[in-house]
Amino acid sequence: MSIVESPSTPDAASIDPFDLEFLRDPLPHHAVLRDAGPVVRLEKYGVYAMARYDEVHAALVDWQNFQSAAGVGLSNFRHEKPWRPPSVLLEADPPRHDAPRAVVAPLLTTRRLRDLEQSWRADAATVVAAVLDRGDEFDAVTDLAEVFPLRVFPDAVGIGTEGRENLLPYGDFAFNAFGPPNELVTGAAPHMPPVTEWIGRQCLRENLTDDGFGAQIWAAADRGEISPEHAPMIVRSLLTAGVDTTVTGIAAIVHALAHSPGSVARLRADRSLTRTAFEEAVRLESPVQTFFRTATRDLRVGDVDIADGEKILMFLGAANRDPRRWADPDTFDLDRDPSGHVAFGMGIHQCVGQHIARLEAICVLDALLDRIVEVEPAGPERRHLNNTLRGWESMPVRVRRG
Amino acid sequence: MVDTLATASARRNAAHGGTLVVTGRRDVAQDVVELTLARPGRERLPDWAPGAHIDIVLPDGTTRQYSLLGDRWDAHSFTIAVLREPVGRGGSEHIHAQLSVGDTVGFGGPRNNFRLSPAPGYLFIAGGIGITPLMPMIRQAELLGDPWRLLYLGRSRARLAYLDELAGYGERVTVHTADERGRAVIDDWMPDPAVAPLVYACGPERLLDAVDRWAAPLGRHRVRLERFTARGDVDRPTTAFDVEVASSGAVVTVQKDESIVDALRRIDVDVITSCAQGVCGTCETGVLAGVPDHRDSLLNEAERAESRCLYPCISRAVSDRLVLDL
Ligand code: FES
């Protein structure tokens, strides 16, 4: 019997969070980053990183000291020009952030979404039925997770039916662009101009239906609550952030169920657990893995000094599996209270569309639970690599019907 | 260097059931007292924007709304200013006569029905204590470099708060007091419709009615008023009450110093929360019976009156029992 040396702990400072190897399986690297301390300097990019729950949570709510307006990607808007005009929601802080956020948030509350729920549930039943009609095996990503959001969300925003195939590549690119110009960015960049142009056109008032979120955002401009220049920017934010993330969220639920035998039966027996299932799934997978903040003055975190203007990378995904905060963090646990996870961020920039993501996912989950009693992996899963998002390209599953 | 990140334990104990302690008190005009309020453990307070107000719940259960007028970059204290109103229902009298540094009050919110929208310029009109929501708006307009003017009306200079700070803005501020100049002619201040500033006014009814008449020529959305209307306040003492879980019939008593969510956890009913401050909406729960004491920042006045749901991470009950759709 030979003794295998455990590989020496790689130095946290040399970790490259945008390396393809890292993106393929970030979990071991997250552990190294968390264990290295409350804050680590990543040498390759000259930025700081936080991966522990407490520090990430505290920094996310502290917009006064950790700003978003210098960009939530690697690029620092204090010195660099962004690839597109910055988002008036995500890449703005008070006071400029106030009006756009105040206009969007009430449109997307659970109470307002109740109007959509019935038709989304019907759509979910139709989508699930169509998948199951083709057999007991399907790809949870391409056959289901990508199909449902693209069926309901663009209609809810009110964009035209032509060209919707641009939505996923656009979102994918936008989230890649928060990272460095690695091959994920440079490979897609040449194809982007027509896509970006199409997105821009969808945000114009004349191209939006008169009953969707888009029209309601323009109506707020009529009321003088936001400036007319901001209206299309806010519609763009919905289109950028509202598709790829929900695809991943839905896939994350199926993934969790497929890898936790008995969970489908448990959820069928007690549907009130579907909320927990969704929150646990996004805690574990954290569709948005990272966002940067920028120090607005000289700060001290732990025993590290961070100077005004330095970028700090928040590892939402690592925080959501921090054993300092979560018992048995890598387990999908329907008995856990997942309250306080940071998959949607926290504080003034907390995902404004989170209730849409929940509703979409719960509609699909309930439709599945109506039809199946078990789901299991049916082949190797393939990750989709993105500088910011954690998701899949393919996830073959096999179901047993009820 | 400043150490900005609160320790984990400090943050986890941060709720204190929506309690604030008075950390400062000073007279800022005749019959106007300014209070500085903080969490008992000095933890971070919820975010707010100009125009926001909080509910203050006094020990006898009296609830009143006060505009926030401090600095939103200071996440650890709220500032309000309270006019003593002899004909009021006792809230302001209590604050003036009784509340001193170290005392605690309950609070709800912040909520904002008087948001500052982007505009090429602003005309602010304050009558007396109506200056309170406008102070942070003025600072914000300054910060953004937007042109603004203020007309500040009152009976006498002695009764007008913050004249010192406003004096620093020079020409942009016009103070008009009845004892020096007689009754102001509000219509003389109506902006040129072609210039298109937004008008924000707060003060006595008669002043607001006069400004409201400008909405015809200027446009409805160009005139924004904050009325100090009594909202049919109920007494909302922070006391224990019972919560019933509709699906199982289980009942738990929510103690004075814990949230509904915490109480439910004791009987193994989990309500998923995120912000735990009534800001995000994650914990929204249907109310089947009972009268909620809404302390969230989410529901507007109409929704609060309707009371079909509440945010159990922060809100409480006025009635002895709430039945929740859980
Ligand atoms: S948890 Fe955010 S509103 Fe209750």
GROMACS .gro file of N, CA, C and O in nm, chain A residues 129-227:
model
  396
  129ALA      N    1  -4.516   1.885  -1.953
  129ALA     CA    2  -4.588   1.779  -2.027
  129ALA      C    3  -4.519   1.751  -2.159
  129ALA      O    4  -4.501   1.634  -2.197
  130ALA      N    5  -4.479   1.856  -2.227
  130ALA     CA    6  -4.414   1.837  -2.358
  130ALA      C    7  -4.283   1.760  -2.344
  130ALA      O    8  -4.250   1.674  -2.425
  131VAL      N    9  -4.209   1.791  -2.237
  131VAL     CA   10  -4.082   1.721  -2.214
  131VAL      C   11  -4.109   1.573  -2.186
  131VAL      O   12  -4.046   1.484  -2.244
  132LEU      N   13  -4.205   1.547  -2.097
  132LEU     CA   14  -4.230   1.409  -2.057
  132LEU      C   15  -4.295   1.328  -2.169
  132LEU      O   16  -4.278   1.207  -2.176
  133ASP      N   17  -4.365   1.395  -2.258
  133ASP     CA   18  -4.424   1.325  -2.372
  133ASP      C   19  -4.319   1.260  -2.460
  133ASP      O   20  -4.345   1.162  -2.527
  134ARG      N   21  -4.198   1.318  -2.455
  134ARG     CA   22  -4.092   1.265  -2.541
  134ARG      C   23  -4.020   1.148  -2.477
  134ARG      O   24  -3.935   1.088  -2.537
  135GLY      N   25  -4.047   1.120  -2.348
  135GLY     CA   26  -3.983   1.005  -2.286
  135GLY      C   27  -3.945   1.033  -2.143
  135GLY      O   28  -3.968   1.142  -2.090
  136ASP      N   29  -3.883   0.935  -2.079
  136ASP     CA   30  -3.847   0.946  -1.939
  136ASP      C   31  -3.709   1.009  -1.919
  136ASP      O   32  -3.668   1.035  -1.806
  137GLU      N   33  -3.635   1.025  -2.029
  137GLU     CA   34  -3.504   1.088  -2.016
  137GLU      C   35  -3.505   1.218  -2.093
  137GLU      O   36  -3.556   1.226  -2.204
  138PHE      N   37  -3.448   1.319  -2.032
  138PHE     CA   38  -3.436   1.446  -2.104
  138PHE      C   39  -3.320   1.525  -2.049
  138PHE      O   40  -3.257   1.485  -1.949
  139ASP      N   41  -3.290   1.636  -2.115
  139ASP     CA   42  -3.182   1.722  -2.068
  139ASP      C   43  -3.245   1.835  -1.987
  139ASP      O   44  -3.320   1.917  -2.042
  140ALA      N   45  -3.217   1.835  -1.858
  140ALA     CA   46  -3.282   1.931  -1.769
  140ALA      C   47  -3.247   2.075  -1.805
  140ALA      O   48  -3.319   2.168  -1.767
  141VAL      N   49  -3.138   2.096  -1.877
  141VAL     CA   50  -3.100   2.232  -1.914
  141VAL      C   51  -3.166   2.271  -2.046
  141VAL      O   52  -3.248   2.363  -2.050
  142THR      N   53  -3.131   2.200  -2.152
  142THR     CA   54  -3.179   2.244  -2.284
  142THR      C   55  -3.327   2.215  -2.306
  142THR      O   56  -3.394   2.287  -2.380
  143ASP      N   57  -3.379   2.109  -2.243
  143ASP     CA   58  -3.520   2.075  -2.266
  143ASP      C   59  -3.615   2.144  -2.168
  143ASP      O   60  -3.735   2.150  -2.193
  144LEU      N   61  -3.562   2.190  -2.057
  144LEU     CA   62  -3.653   2.242  -1.954
  144LEU      C   63  -3.610   2.380  -1.902
  144LEU      O   64  -3.682   2.479  -1.918
  145ALA      N   65  -3.491   2.385  -1.841
  145ALA     CA   66  -3.450   2.508  -1.771
  145ALA      C   67  -3.436   2.626  -1.867
  145ALA      O   68  -3.462   2.741  -1.829
  146GLU      N   69  -3.394   2.598  -1.991
  146GLU     CA   70  -3.382   2.709  -2.087
  146GLU      C   71  -3.515   2.740  -2.153
  146GLU      O   72  -3.537   2.851  -2.202
  147VAL      N   73  -3.603   2.642  -2.155
  147VAL     CA   74  -3.729   2.659  -2.229
  147VAL      C   75  -3.827   2.747  -2.151
  147VAL      O   76  -3.887   2.840  -2.206
  148PHE      N   77  -3.840   2.719  -2.024
  148PHE     CA   78  -3.946   2.788  -1.948
  148PHE      C   79  -3.924   2.939  -1.935
  148PHE      O   80  -4.013   3.018  -1.970
  149PRO      N   81  -3.806   2.984  -1.888
  149PRO     CA   82  -3.789   3.131  -1.876
  149PRO      C   83  -3.804   3.201  -2.010
  149PRO      O   84  -3.863   3.309  -2.018
  150LEU      N   85  -3.755   3.138  -2.117
  150LEU     CA   86  -3.766   3.203  -2.247
  150LEU      C   87  -3.911   3.206  -2.295
  150LEU      O   88  -3.947   3.288  -2.379
  151ARG      N   89  -3.992   3.118  -2.240
  151ARG     CA   90  -4.134   3.118  -2.277
  151ARG      C   91  -4.210   3.227  -2.202
  151ARG      O   92  -4.298   3.291  -2.258
  152VAL      N   93  -4.177   3.249  -2.075
  152VAL     CA   94  -4.260   3.342  -1.997
  152VAL      C   95  -4.202   3.482  -1.978
  152VAL      O   96  -4.275   3.581  -1.976
  153PHE      N   97  -4.069   3.490  -1.961
  153PHE     CA   98  -4.013   3.619  -1.919
  153PHE      C   99  -4.016   3.728  -2.027
  153PHE      O  100  -4.058   3.841  -1.999
  154PRO      N  101  -3.974   3.695  -2.150
  154PRO     CA  102  -3.978   3.802  -2.252
  154PRO      C  103  -4.119   3.856  -2.273
  154PRO      O  104  -4.137   3.976  -2.295
  155ASP      N  105  -4.220   3.770  -2.262
  155ASP     CA  106  -4.358   3.817  -2.273
  155ASP      C  107  -4.392   3.910  -2.158
  155ASP      O  108  -4.461   4.011  -2.176
  156ALA      N  109  -4.346   3.874  -2.038
  156ALA     CA  110  -4.377   3.957  -1.921
  156ALA      C  111  -4.313   4.095  -1.934
  156ALA      O  112  -4.372   4.195  -1.895
  157VAL      N  113  -4.193   4.101  -1.993
  157VAL     CA  114  -4.130   4.231  -2.016
  157VAL      C  115  -4.200   4.303  -2.131
  157VAL      O  116  -4.215   4.425  -2.130
  158GLY      N  117  -4.245   4.225  -2.229
  158GLY     CA  118  -4.319   4.285  -2.340
  158GLY      C  119  -4.238   4.309  -2.465
  158GLY      O  120  -4.269   4.399  -2.543
  159ILE      N  121  -4.132   4.230  -2.486
  159ILE     CA  122  -4.052   4.250  -2.608
  159ILE      C  123  -4.110   4.168  -2.723
  159ILE      O  124  -4.190   4.077  -2.703
  160GLY      N  125  -4.068   4.203  -2.843
  160GLY     CA  126  -4.118   4.136  -2.963
  160GLY      C  127  -4.076   3.990  -2.971
  160GLY      O  128  -3.988   3.944  -2.897
  161THR      N  129  -4.141   3.915  -3.059
  161THR     CA  130  -4.113   3.771  -3.065
  161THR      C  131  -3.993   3.739  -3.153
  161THR      O  132  -3.928   3.637  -3.135
  162GLU      N  133  -3.962   3.828  -3.247
  162GLU     CA  134  -3.847   3.806  -3.335
  162GLU      C  135  -3.715   3.824  -3.259
  162GLU      O  136  -3.701   3.921  -3.185
  163GLY      N  137  -3.624   3.732  -3.279
  163GLY     CA  138  -3.489   3.754  -3.229
  163GLY      C  139  -3.465   3.715  -3.086
  163GLY      O  140  -3.359   3.744  -3.029
  164ARG      N  141  -3.559   3.648  -3.024
  164ARG     CA  142  -3.542   3.615  -2.882
  164ARG      C  143  -3.425   3.521  -2.855
  164ARG      O  144  -3.379   3.511  -2.742
  165GLU      N  145  -3.378   3.457  -2.961
  165GLU     CA  146  -3.261   3.369  -2.944
  165GLU      C  147  -3.137   3.450  -2.904
  165GLU      O  148  -3.036   3.394  -2.863
  166ASN      N  149  -3.147   3.583  -2.917
  166ASN     CA  150  -3.034   3.668  -2.875
  166ASN      C  151  -3.023   3.682  -2.723
  166ASN      O  152  -2.919   3.725  -2.672
  167LEU      N  153  -3.131   3.652  -2.652
  167LEU     CA  154  -3.132   3.682  -2.509
  167LEU      C  155  -3.026   3.604  -2.432
  167LEU      O  156  -2.953   3.661  -2.351
  168LEU      N  157  -3.018   3.474  -2.457
  168LEU     CA  158  -2.920   3.395  -2.381
  168LEU      C  159  -2.776   3.436  -2.412
  168LEU      O  160  -2.698   3.458  -2.318
  169PRO      N  161  -2.738   3.448  -2.539
  169PRO     CA  162  -2.599   3.493  -2.565
  169PRO      C  163  -2.570   3.631  -2.507
  169PRO      O  164  -2.459   3.657  -2.460
  170TYR      N  165  -2.670   3.719  -2.508
  170TYR     CA  166  -2.646   3.853  -2.455
  170TYR      C  167  -2.619   3.846  -2.305
  170TYR      O  168  -2.521   3.903  -2.255
  171GLY      N  169  -2.706   3.776  -2.235
  171GLY     CA  170  -2.687   3.762  -2.091
  171GLY      C  171  -2.555   3.696  -2.060
  171GLY      O  172  -2.480   3.739  -1.971
  172ASP      N  173  -2.525   3.591  -2.134
  172ASP     CA  174  -2.400   3.518  -2.112
  172ASP      C  175  -2.281   3.613  -2.130
  172ASP      O  176  -2.189   3.615  -2.048
  173PHE      N  177  -2.285   3.693  -2.235
  173PHE     CA  178  -2.174   3.784  -2.260
  173PHE      C  179  -2.164   3.890  -2.151
  173PHE      O  180  -2.055   3.921  -2.101
  174ALA      N  181  -2.280   3.947  -2.115
  174ALA     CA  182  -2.279   4.053  -2.013
  174ALA      C  183  -2.217   4.002  -1.883
  174ALA      O  184  -2.137   4.071  -1.819
  175PHE      N  185  -2.251   3.880  -1.844
  175PHE     CA  186  -2.196   3.825  -1.720
  175PHE      C  187  -2.049   3.786  -1.737
  175PHE      O  188  -1.970   3.799  -1.644
  176ASN      N  189  -2.011   3.740  -1.857
  176ASN     CA  190  -1.868   3.716  -1.882
  176ASN      C  191  -1.788   3.844  -1.872
  176ASN      O  192  -1.675   3.846  -1.824
  177ALA      N  193  -1.849   3.953  -1.918
  177ALA     CA  194  -1.775   4.080  -1.926
  177ALA      C  195  -1.745   4.139  -1.789
  177ALA      O  196  -1.668   4.235  -1.779
  178PHE      N  197  -1.802   4.084  -1.683
  178PHE     CA  198  -1.762   4.128  -1.549
  178PHE      C  199  -1.624   4.075  -1.512
  178PHE      O  200  -1.563   4.118  -1.415
  179GLY      N  201  -1.577   3.977  -1.588
  179GLY     CA  202  -1.444   3.922  -1.563
  179GLY      C  203  -1.341   3.988  -1.651
  179GLY      O  204  -1.367   4.092  -1.712
  180PRO      N  205  -1.221   3.931  -1.658
  180PRO     CA  206  -1.116   3.986  -1.744
  180PRO      C  207  -1.143   3.948  -1.889
  180PRO      O  208  -1.226   3.861  -1.915
  181PRO      N  209  -1.074   4.008  -1.983
  181PRO     CA  210  -1.097   3.974  -2.124
  181PRO      C  211  -1.033   3.839  -2.160
  181PRO      O  212  -0.946   3.831  -2.246
  182ASN      N  213  -1.075   3.734  -2.094
  182ASN     CA  214  -1.022   3.601  -2.125
  182ASN      C  215  -1.095   3.543  -2.246
  182ASN      O  216  -1.178   3.610  -2.308
  183GLU      N  217  -1.068   3.415  -2.278
  183GLU     CA  218  -1.125   3.362  -2.401
  183GLU      C  219  -1.277   3.357  -2.400
  183GLU      O  220  -1.340   3.357  -2.505
  184LEU      N  221  -1.337   3.353  -2.280
  184LEU     CA  222  -1.483   3.354  -2.273
  184LEU      C  223  -1.537   3.486  -2.328
  184LEU      O  224  -1.647   3.491  -2.385
  185VAL      N  225  -1.461   3.591  -2.308
  185VAL     CA  226  -1.504   3.723  -2.356
  185VAL      C  227  -1.461   3.743  -2.502
  185VAL      O  228  -1.544   3.776  -2.587
  186THR      N  229  -1.334   3.718  -2.530
  186THR     CA  230  -1.284   3.748  -2.664
  186THR      C  231  -1.347   3.655  -2.769
  186THR      O  232  -1.368   3.696  -2.882
  187GLY      N  233  -1.380   3.533  -2.728
  187GLY     CA  234  -1.443   3.441  -2.823
  187GLY      C  235  -1.580   3.490  -2.868
  187GLY      O  236  -1.618   3.472  -2.984
  188ALA      N  237  -1.653   3.553  -2.778
  188ALA     CA  238  -1.790   3.593  -2.809
  188ALA      C  239  -1.799   3.735  -2.864
  188ALA      O  240  -1.893   3.769  -2.936
  189ALA      N  241  -1.700   3.817  -2.828
  189ALA     CA  242  -1.709   3.961  -2.859
  189ALA      C  243  -1.740   3.992  -3.006
  189ALA      O  244  -1.824   4.078  -3.033
  190PRO      N  245  -1.678   3.923  -3.101
  190PRO     CA  246  -1.705   3.958  -3.242
  190PRO      C  247  -1.851   3.938  -3.281
  190PRO      O  248  -1.900   4.004  -3.374
  191HIS      N  249  -1.920   3.849  -3.211
  191HIS     CA  250  -2.060   3.822  -3.246
  191HIS      C  251  -2.157   3.917  -3.176
  191HIS      O  252  -2.277   3.911  -3.199
  192MET      N  253  -2.105   4.000  -3.089
  192MET     CA  254  -2.193   4.077  -3.003
  192MET      C  255  -2.260   4.199  -3.065
  192MET      O  256  -2.374   4.230  -3.032
  193PRO      N  257  -2.193   4.273  -3.155
  193PRO     CA  258  -2.257   4.397  -3.202
  193PRO      C  259  -2.403   4.381  -3.247
  193PRO      O  260  -2.490   4.456  -3.200
  194PRO      N  261  -2.436   4.284  -3.333
  194PRO     CA  262  -2.578   4.275  -3.372
  194PRO      C  263  -2.670   4.237  -3.256
  194PRO      O  264  -2.784   4.280  -3.251
  195VAL      N  265  -2.616   4.157  -3.164
  195VAL     CA  266  -2.696   4.113  -3.049
  195VAL      C  267  -2.726   4.234  -2.960
  195VAL      O  268  -2.841   4.258  -2.919
  196THR      N  269  -2.622   4.311  -2.932
  196THR     CA  270  -2.637   4.430  -2.848
  196THR      C  271  -2.732   4.529  -2.914
  196THR      O  272  -2.816   4.592  -2.849
  197GLU      N  273  -2.721   4.537  -3.044
  197GLU     CA  274  -2.807   4.629  -3.119
  197GLU      C  275  -2.953   4.583  -3.108
  197GLU      O  276  -3.045   4.664  -3.085
  198TRP      N  277  -2.974   4.453  -3.118
  198TRP     CA  278  -3.111   4.398  -3.107
  198TRP      C  279  -3.169   4.425  -2.968
  198TRP      O  280  -3.281   4.471  -2.955
  199ILE      N  281  -3.085   4.400  -2.865
  199ILE     CA  282  -3.130   4.426  -2.727
  199ILE      C  283  -3.171   4.572  -2.714
  199ILE      O  284  -3.277   4.604  -2.661
  200GLY      N  285  -3.087   4.659  -2.763
  200GLY     CA  286  -3.114   4.803  -2.752
  200GLY      C  287  -3.248   4.838  -2.815
  200GLY      O  288  -3.326   4.917  -2.760
  201ARG      N  289  -3.276   4.777  -2.929
  201ARG     CA  290  -3.402   4.808  -2.998
  201ARG      C  291  -3.523   4.762  -2.917
  201ARG      O  292  -3.627   4.826  -2.916
  202GLN      N  293  -3.509   4.647  -2.850
  202GLN     CA  294  -3.623   4.594  -2.773
  202GLN      C  295  -3.663   4.687  -2.659
  202GLN      O  296  -3.776   4.682  -2.612
  203CYS      N  297  -3.566   4.767  -2.614
  203CYS     CA  298  -3.591   4.851  -2.497
  203CYS      C  299  -3.663   4.981  -2.531
  203CYS      O  300  -3.700   5.057  -2.441
  204LEU      N  301  -3.678   5.008  -2.661
  204LEU     CA  302  -3.743   5.132  -2.701
  204LEU      C  303  -3.894   5.118  -2.683
  204LEU      O  304  -3.951   5.012  -2.703
  205ARG      N  305  -3.952   5.230  -2.649
  205ARG     CA  306  -4.095   5.228  -2.616
  205ARG      C  307  -4.180   5.168  -2.726
  205ARG      O  308  -4.268   5.086  -2.701
  206GLU      N  309  -4.151   5.206  -2.852
  206GLU     CA  310  -4.239   5.163  -2.961
  206GLU      C  311  -4.229   5.014  -2.988
  206GLU      O  312  -4.314   4.957  -3.054
  207ASN      N  313  -4.124   4.950  -2.935
  207ASN     CA  314  -4.109   4.807  -2.961
  207ASN      C  315  -4.158   4.720  -2.846
  207ASN      O  316  -4.145   4.597  -2.849
  208LEU      N  317  -4.212   4.784  -2.743
  208LEU     CA  318  -4.261   4.709  -2.627
  208LEU      C  319  -4.412   4.700  -2.631
  208LEU      O  320  -4.479   4.794  -2.673
  209THR      N  321  -4.467   4.587  -2.588
  209THR     CA  322  -4.612   4.577  -2.577
  209THR      C  323  -4.658   4.675  -2.469
  209THR      O  324  -4.578   4.721  -2.387
  210ASP      N  325  -4.787   4.704  -2.468
  210ASP     CA  326  -4.828   4.810  -2.375
  210ASP      C  327  -4.873   4.758  -2.239
  210ASP      O  328  -4.925   4.833  -2.158
  211ASP      N  329  -4.848   4.629  -2.212
  211ASP     CA  330  -4.893   4.578  -2.082
  211ASP      C  331  -4.781   4.512  -2.001
  211ASP      O  332  -4.807   4.458  -1.894
  212GLY      N  333  -4.659   4.514  -2.049
  212GLY     CA  334  -4.550   4.444  -1.978
  212GLY      C  335  -4.475   4.533  -1.881
  212GLY      O  336  -4.506   4.651  -1.864
  213PHE      N  337  -4.373   4.474  -1.819
  213PHE     CA  338  -4.287   4.552  -1.729
  213PHE      C  339  -4.223   4.669  -1.804
  213PHE      O  340  -4.207   4.778  -1.750
  214GLY      N  341  -4.185   4.644  -1.929
  214GLY     CA  342  -4.121   4.749  -2.009
  214GLY      C  343  -4.209   4.872  -2.019
  214GLY      O  344  -4.166   4.985  -1.996
  215ALA      N  345  -4.338   4.850  -2.053
  215ALA     CA  346  -4.430   4.962  -2.067
  215ALA      C  347  -4.449   5.033  -1.933
  215ALA      O  348  -4.463   5.155  -1.927
  216GLN      N  349  -4.448   4.955  -1.825
  216GLN     CA  350  -4.467   5.017  -1.693
  216GLN      C  351  -4.347   5.102  -1.655
  216GLN      O  352  -4.360   5.202  -1.584
  217ILE      N  353  -4.230   5.061  -1.702
  217ILE     CA  354  -4.111   5.142  -1.675
  217ILE      C  355  -4.118   5.273  -1.754
  217ILE      O  356  -4.089   5.381  -1.701
  218TRP      N  357  -4.162   5.264  -1.878
  218TRP     CA  358  -4.179   5.387  -1.957
  218TRP      C  359  -4.286   5.477  -1.895
  218TRP      O  360  -4.276   5.600  -1.897
  219ALA      N  361  -4.392   5.414  -1.839
  219ALA     CA  362  -4.497   5.494  -1.775
  219ALA      C  363  -4.441   5.572  -1.657
  219ALA      O  364  -4.483   5.685  -1.630
  220ALA      N  365  -4.346   5.512  -1.588
  220ALA     CA  366  -4.282   5.583  -1.476
  220ALA      C  367  -4.205   5.705  -1.527
  220ALA      O  368  -4.198   5.807  -1.459
  221ALA      N  369  -4.148   5.693  -1.646
  221ALA     CA  370  -4.079   5.808  -1.705
  221ALA      C  371  -4.181   5.918  -1.737
  221ALA      O  372  -4.155   6.037  -1.716
  222ASP      N  373  -4.300   5.878  -1.783
  222ASP     CA  374  -4.405   5.977  -1.809
  222ASP      C  375  -4.444   6.050  -1.681
  222ASP      O  376  -4.478   6.168  -1.684
  223ARG      N  377  -4.442   5.978  -1.573
  223ARG     CA  378  -4.480   6.040  -1.445
  223ARG      C  379  -4.365   6.121  -1.385
  223ARG      O  380  -4.378   6.177  -1.276
  224GLY      N  381  -4.252   6.121  -1.452
  224GLY     CA  382  -4.139   6.200  -1.404
  224GLY      C  383  -4.062   6.133  -1.292
  224GLY      O  384  -3.980   6.196  -1.224
  225GLU      N  385  -4.084   6.002  -1.271
  225GLU     CA  386  -4.014   5.935  -1.160
  225GLU      C  387  -3.873   5.893  -1.198
  225GLU      O  388  -3.787   5.873  -1.111
  226ILE      N  389  -3.851   5.873  -1.327
  226ILE     CA  390  -3.715   5.852  -1.379
  226ILE      C  391  -3.703   5.939  -1.503
  226ILE      O  392  -3.804   5.980  -1.560
  227SER      N  393  -3.580   5.963  -1.545
  227SER     CA  394  -3.565   6.043  -1.666
  227SER      C  395  -3.590   5.952  -1.787
  227SER      O  396  -3.569   5.832  -1.781
   0.00000   0.00000   0.00000
